[in-house]
mmCIF file of C-alpha atoms in Angstrom:
data_model
loop_
_atom_site.group_PDB
_atom_site.id
_atom_site.type_symbol
_atom_site.label_atom_id
_atom_site.label_comp_id
_atom_site.label_asym_id
_atom_site.label_seq_id
_atom_site.Cartn_x
_atom_site.Cartn_y
_atom_site.Cartn_z
ATOM 1 C CA MET A 37 -15.525 23.283 -24.631
ATOM 2 C CA ARG A 38 -11.745 23.052 -24.661
ATOM 3 C CA ARG A 39 -11.776 24.421 -28.233
ATOM 4 C CA LEU A 40 -13.694 27.506 -27.131
ATOM 5 C CA PRO A 41 -11.378 30.557 -26.978
ATOM 6 C CA PRO A 42 -10.647 31.655 -23.377
ATOM 7 C CA HIS A 43 -12.430 35.005 -23.632
ATOM 8 C CA GLN A 44 -15.614 33.649 -25.190
ATOM 9 C CA GLY A 45 -18.671 32.126 -23.602
ATOM 10 C CA ARG A 46 -21.349 29.893 -25.028
ATOM 11 C CA VAL A 47 -25.043 29.254 -24.540
ATOM 12 C CA VAL A 48 -26.204 25.649 -24.932
ATOM 13 C CA GLU A 49 -29.863 24.700 -24.891
ATOM 14 C CA VAL A 50 -30.740 21.084 -24.154
ATOM 15 C CA THR A 51 -34.082 19.328 -24.217
ATOM 16 C CA ALA A 52 -33.530 16.169 -22.221
ATOM 17 C CA ASN A 53 -35.645 13.397 -20.751
ATOM 18 C CA TYR A 54 -36.772 15.181 -17.574
ATOM 19 C CA GLY A 55 -36.736 18.823 -18.618
ATOM 20 C CA ARG A 56 -35.460 21.685 -20.726
ATOM 21 C CA TYR A 57 -32.278 23.507 -19.769
ATOM 22 C CA ARG A 58 -30.047 26.374 -20.828
ATOM 23 C CA LEU A 59 -26.362 26.305 -19.906
ATOM 24 C CA LEU A 60 -24.588 29.661 -19.947
ATOM 25 C CA ILE A 61 -20.873 28.912 -20.068
ATOM 26 C CA GLY A 62 -18.752 31.929 -19.199
ATOM 27 C CA PRO A 63 -15.239 32.900 -20.273
ATOM 28 C CA GLU A 64 -12.273 31.253 -18.568
ATOM 29 C CA TYR A 65 -11.017 32.712 -15.334
ATOM 30 C CA SER A 66 -7.569 34.284 -15.501
ATOM 31 C CA MET A 67 -4.620 32.327 -14.174
ATOM 32 C CA ARG A 68 -4.457 34.694 -11.190
ATOM 33 C CA GLU A 69 -8.175 34.197 -10.416
ATOM 34 C CA CYS A 70 -7.840 30.398 -10.638
ATOM 35 C CA ARG A 71 -4.965 30.466 -8.146
ATOM 36 C CA ARG A 72 -6.836 32.838 -5.819
ATOM 37 C CA ARG A 73 -9.933 30.613 -5.813
ATOM 38 C CA ARG A 74 -7.843 27.407 -5.686
ATOM 39 C CA MET A 75 -9.520 25.959 -8.752
ATOM 40 C CA PRO A 76 -8.102 24.146 -11.778
ATOM 41 C CA MET A 77 -6.660 26.259 -14.579
ATOM 42 C CA HIS A 78 -9.019 26.979 -17.488
ATOM 43 C CA SER A 79 -12.102 26.822 -15.225
ATOM 44 C CA ARG A 80 -15.262 28.519 -16.447
ATOM 45 C CA PRO A 81 -18.390 29.470 -14.519
ATOM 46 C CA ILE A 82 -21.597 27.767 -15.628
ATOM 47 C CA ALA A 83 -25.087 29.086 -14.999
ATOM 48 C CA LEU A 84 -27.895 26.553 -15.341
ATOM 49 C CA GLU A 85 -31.420 27.731 -16.041
ATOM 50 C CA GLY A 86 -34.446 25.726 -17.013
ATOM 51 C CA THR A 87 -37.298 23.602 -15.827
ATOM 52 C CA ILE A 88 -37.493 20.047 -14.646
ATOM 53 C CA ASP A 89 -40.959 18.580 -14.943
ATOM 54 C CA HIS A 90 -41.150 16.835 -11.580
ATOM 55 C CA LEU A 91 -39.153 15.521 -8.641
ATOM 56 C CA VAL A 92 -40.084 12.866 -6.104
ATOM 57 C CA ILE A 93 -38.815 12.947 -2.524
ATOM 58 C CA ASP A 94 -39.075 9.525 -0.912
ATOM 59 C CA GLY A 95 -37.436 9.279 2.484
ATOM 60 C CA GLU A 96 -33.887 10.518 2.042
ATOM 61 C CA ARG A 97 -33.912 10.128 -1.747
ATOM 62 C CA VAL A 98 -34.717 12.669 -4.469
ATOM 63 C CA SER A 99 -35.356 11.371 -7.976
ATOM 64 C CA PRO A 100 -37.029 12.513 -11.174
ATOM 65 C CA MET A 101 -39.263 9.413 -11.203
ATOM 66 C CA PRO A 102 -40.558 7.186 -8.410
ATOM 67 C CA ASP A 103 -39.117 3.683 -8.284
ATOM 68 C CA ARG A 104 -41.290 0.552 -8.574
ATOM 69 C CA ALA A 105 -41.517 0.020 -4.810
ATOM 70 C CA THR A 106 -42.783 3.581 -4.303
ATOM 71 C CA VAL A 107 -45.379 3.154 -7.054
ATOM 72 C CA ALA A 108 -46.443 -0.214 -5.578
ATOM 73 C CA ARG A 109 -47.234 1.464 -2.265
ATOM 74 C CA GLN A 110 -49.139 4.181 -4.188
ATOM 75 C CA LEU A 111 -46.645 6.972 -3.406
ATOM 76 C CA VAL A 112 -47.504 6.912 0.301
ATOM 77 C CA GLY A 113 -44.820 8.762 2.269
ATOM 78 C CA THR A 114 -43.579 10.794 -0.680
ATOM 79 C CA VAL A 115 -43.594 14.431 -1.727
ATOM 80 C CA VAL A 116 -44.131 14.993 -5.448
ATOM 81 C CA ILE A 117 -42.937 18.329 -6.810
ATOM 82 C CA HIS A 118 -44.227 19.571 -10.177
ATOM 83 C CA GLY A 119 -42.787 22.347 -12.307
ATOM 84 C CA VAL A 120 -39.407 23.161 -10.792
ATOM 85 C CA THR A 121 -37.736 26.197 -12.356
ATOM 86 C CA VAL A 122 -34.009 26.251 -11.638
ATOM 87 C CA HIS A 123 -31.424 29.026 -11.616
ATOM 88 C CA LEU A 124 -28.178 27.460 -10.396
ATOM 89 C CA TYR A 125 -24.641 28.797 -10.666
ATOM 90 C CA ASP A 126 -21.543 26.567 -10.682
ATOM 91 C CA VAL A 127 -18.570 28.825 -9.931
ATOM 92 C CA ILE A 128 -15.885 26.296 -10.943
ATOM 93 C CA GLY A 129 -17.922 24.704 -13.696
ATOM 94 C CA ASP A 130 -16.804 21.123 -13.149
ATOM 95 C CA GLY A 131 -20.059 19.938 -11.597
ATOM 96 C CA GLU A 132 -18.283 17.664 -9.135
ATOM 97 C CA GLN A 133 -17.779 20.039 -6.236
ATOM 98 C CA TRP A 134 -20.919 22.119 -6.684
ATOM 99 C CA GLN A 135 -22.221 23.308 -3.329
ATOM 100 C CA GLY A 136 -24.258 26.303 -4.369
ATOM 101 C CA ASP A 137 -23.223 29.877 -4.883
ATOM 102 C CA PRO A 138 -22.239 31.908 -1.813
ATOM 103 C CA GLY A 139 -23.642 34.999 -3.585
ATOM 104 C CA HIS A 140 -27.121 33.423 -3.305
ATOM 105 C CA ARG A 141 -27.785 33.505 -7.025
ATOM 106 C CA ASP A 142 -29.198 29.974 -6.780
ATOM 107 C CA ARG A 143 -32.957 29.584 -6.828
ATOM 108 C CA LEU A 144 -35.447 26.778 -7.110
ATOM 109 C CA GLU A 145 -38.990 27.864 -7.805
ATOM 110 C CA ILE A 146 -41.589 25.182 -7.180
ATOM 111 C CA ALA A 147 -44.926 25.496 -8.974
ATOM 112 C CA GLU A 148 -46.819 22.772 -7.079
ATOM 113 C CA THR A 149 -46.254 20.102 -4.444
ATOM 114 C CA ILE A 150 -48.301 17.049 -3.600
ATOM 115 C CA ASN A 151 -47.450 15.979 -0.074
ATOM 116 C CA LEU A 152 -48.325 12.347 0.648
ATOM 117 C CA ALA A 153 -45.999 12.202 3.659
ATOM 118 C CA GLY A 154 -47.950 14.491 6.001
ATOM 119 C CA ALA A 155 -46.263 16.889 8.392
ATOM 120 C CA CYS A 156 -43.021 14.928 8.135
ATOM 121 C CA GLY A 157 -42.841 15.561 4.382
ATOM 122 C CA GLU A 158 -43.696 19.219 4.774
ATOM 123 C CA GLY A 159 -40.929 19.699 7.335
ATOM 124 C CA GLN A 160 -38.410 17.768 5.267
ATOM 125 C CA LEU A 161 -39.156 19.815 2.139
ATOM 126 C CA ALA A 162 -38.788 23.084 4.079
ATOM 127 C CA ARG A 163 -35.461 21.917 5.607
ATOM 128 C CA TRP A 164 -34.061 20.732 2.281
ATOM 129 C CA CYS A 165 -35.038 24.002 0.586
ATOM 130 C CA SER A 166 -33.379 26.089 3.301
ATOM 131 C CA ASN A 167 -30.176 24.045 3.717
ATOM 132 C CA GLY A 168 -29.606 23.641 -0.048
ATOM 133 C CA ARG A 169 -29.923 19.874 -0.232
ATOM 134 C CA LEU A 170 -32.839 20.031 -2.691
ATOM 135 C CA ALA A 171 -30.820 22.354 -4.955
ATOM 136 C CA THR A 172 -27.792 20.040 -4.766
ATOM 137 C CA GLU A 173 -29.849 16.948 -5.597
ATOM 138 C CA THR A 174 -31.660 18.798 -8.384
ATOM 139 C CA TYR A 175 -28.324 19.903 -9.859
ATOM 140 C CA ARG A 176 -27.098 16.278 -9.786
ATOM 141 C CA ILE A 177 -30.274 15.020 -11.498
ATOM 142 C CA ILE A 178 -30.121 17.719 -14.185
ATOM 143 C CA GLN A 179 -26.422 17.092 -14.763
ATOM 144 C CA GLN A 180 -27.075 13.375 -15.378
ATOM 145 C CA ASP A 181 -30.073 14.204 -17.582
ATOM 146 C CA ILE A 182 -28.019 16.575 -19.757
ATOM 147 C CA LEU A 183 -25.129 14.128 -20.070
ATOM 148 C CA ARG A 184 -27.519 11.325 -21.061
ATOM 149 C CA ALA A 185 -29.113 13.572 -23.717
ATOM 150 C CA LEU A 186 -25.732 14.654 -25.104
ATOM 151 C CA ARG A 187 -24.483 11.046 -25.288
ATOM 152 C CA ALA A 188 -27.572 10.126 -27.306
ATOM 153 C CA ILE A 189 -26.747 12.669 -30.026
ATOM 154 C CA VAL A 190 -22.981 12.031 -30.237
#
């Protein structure tokens, strides 16, 4: 993206292992705006839209697939989420310091949940949705998924 002129944006569509995503890369912030926001020069906002097929919450861990131990215990104590539609906005665009957008443009829309953790799982899912942890973990998973897909084609 360094070769992209400062006043241009780009739309990148990626079909990766766990989902399908669209990255909307905006024009660079001005030097004044970068200083005001205390972000690196040449930063660009990135909006991430798409769907991730499923997520698994197991204890304090969110992953796109259950691990072998979770499968061996037949997913007991987990919450399985199907059909997550994401609308996430990374103001700086570096992906490392993403904490969600203060303008509340971030949204996760969940099509279906299978709760095998009882009331504990229901409460944890509600807390993680409200405090932004599920969005943060989802962003991290999608970021790794996109990078893995891009490395495969380069």
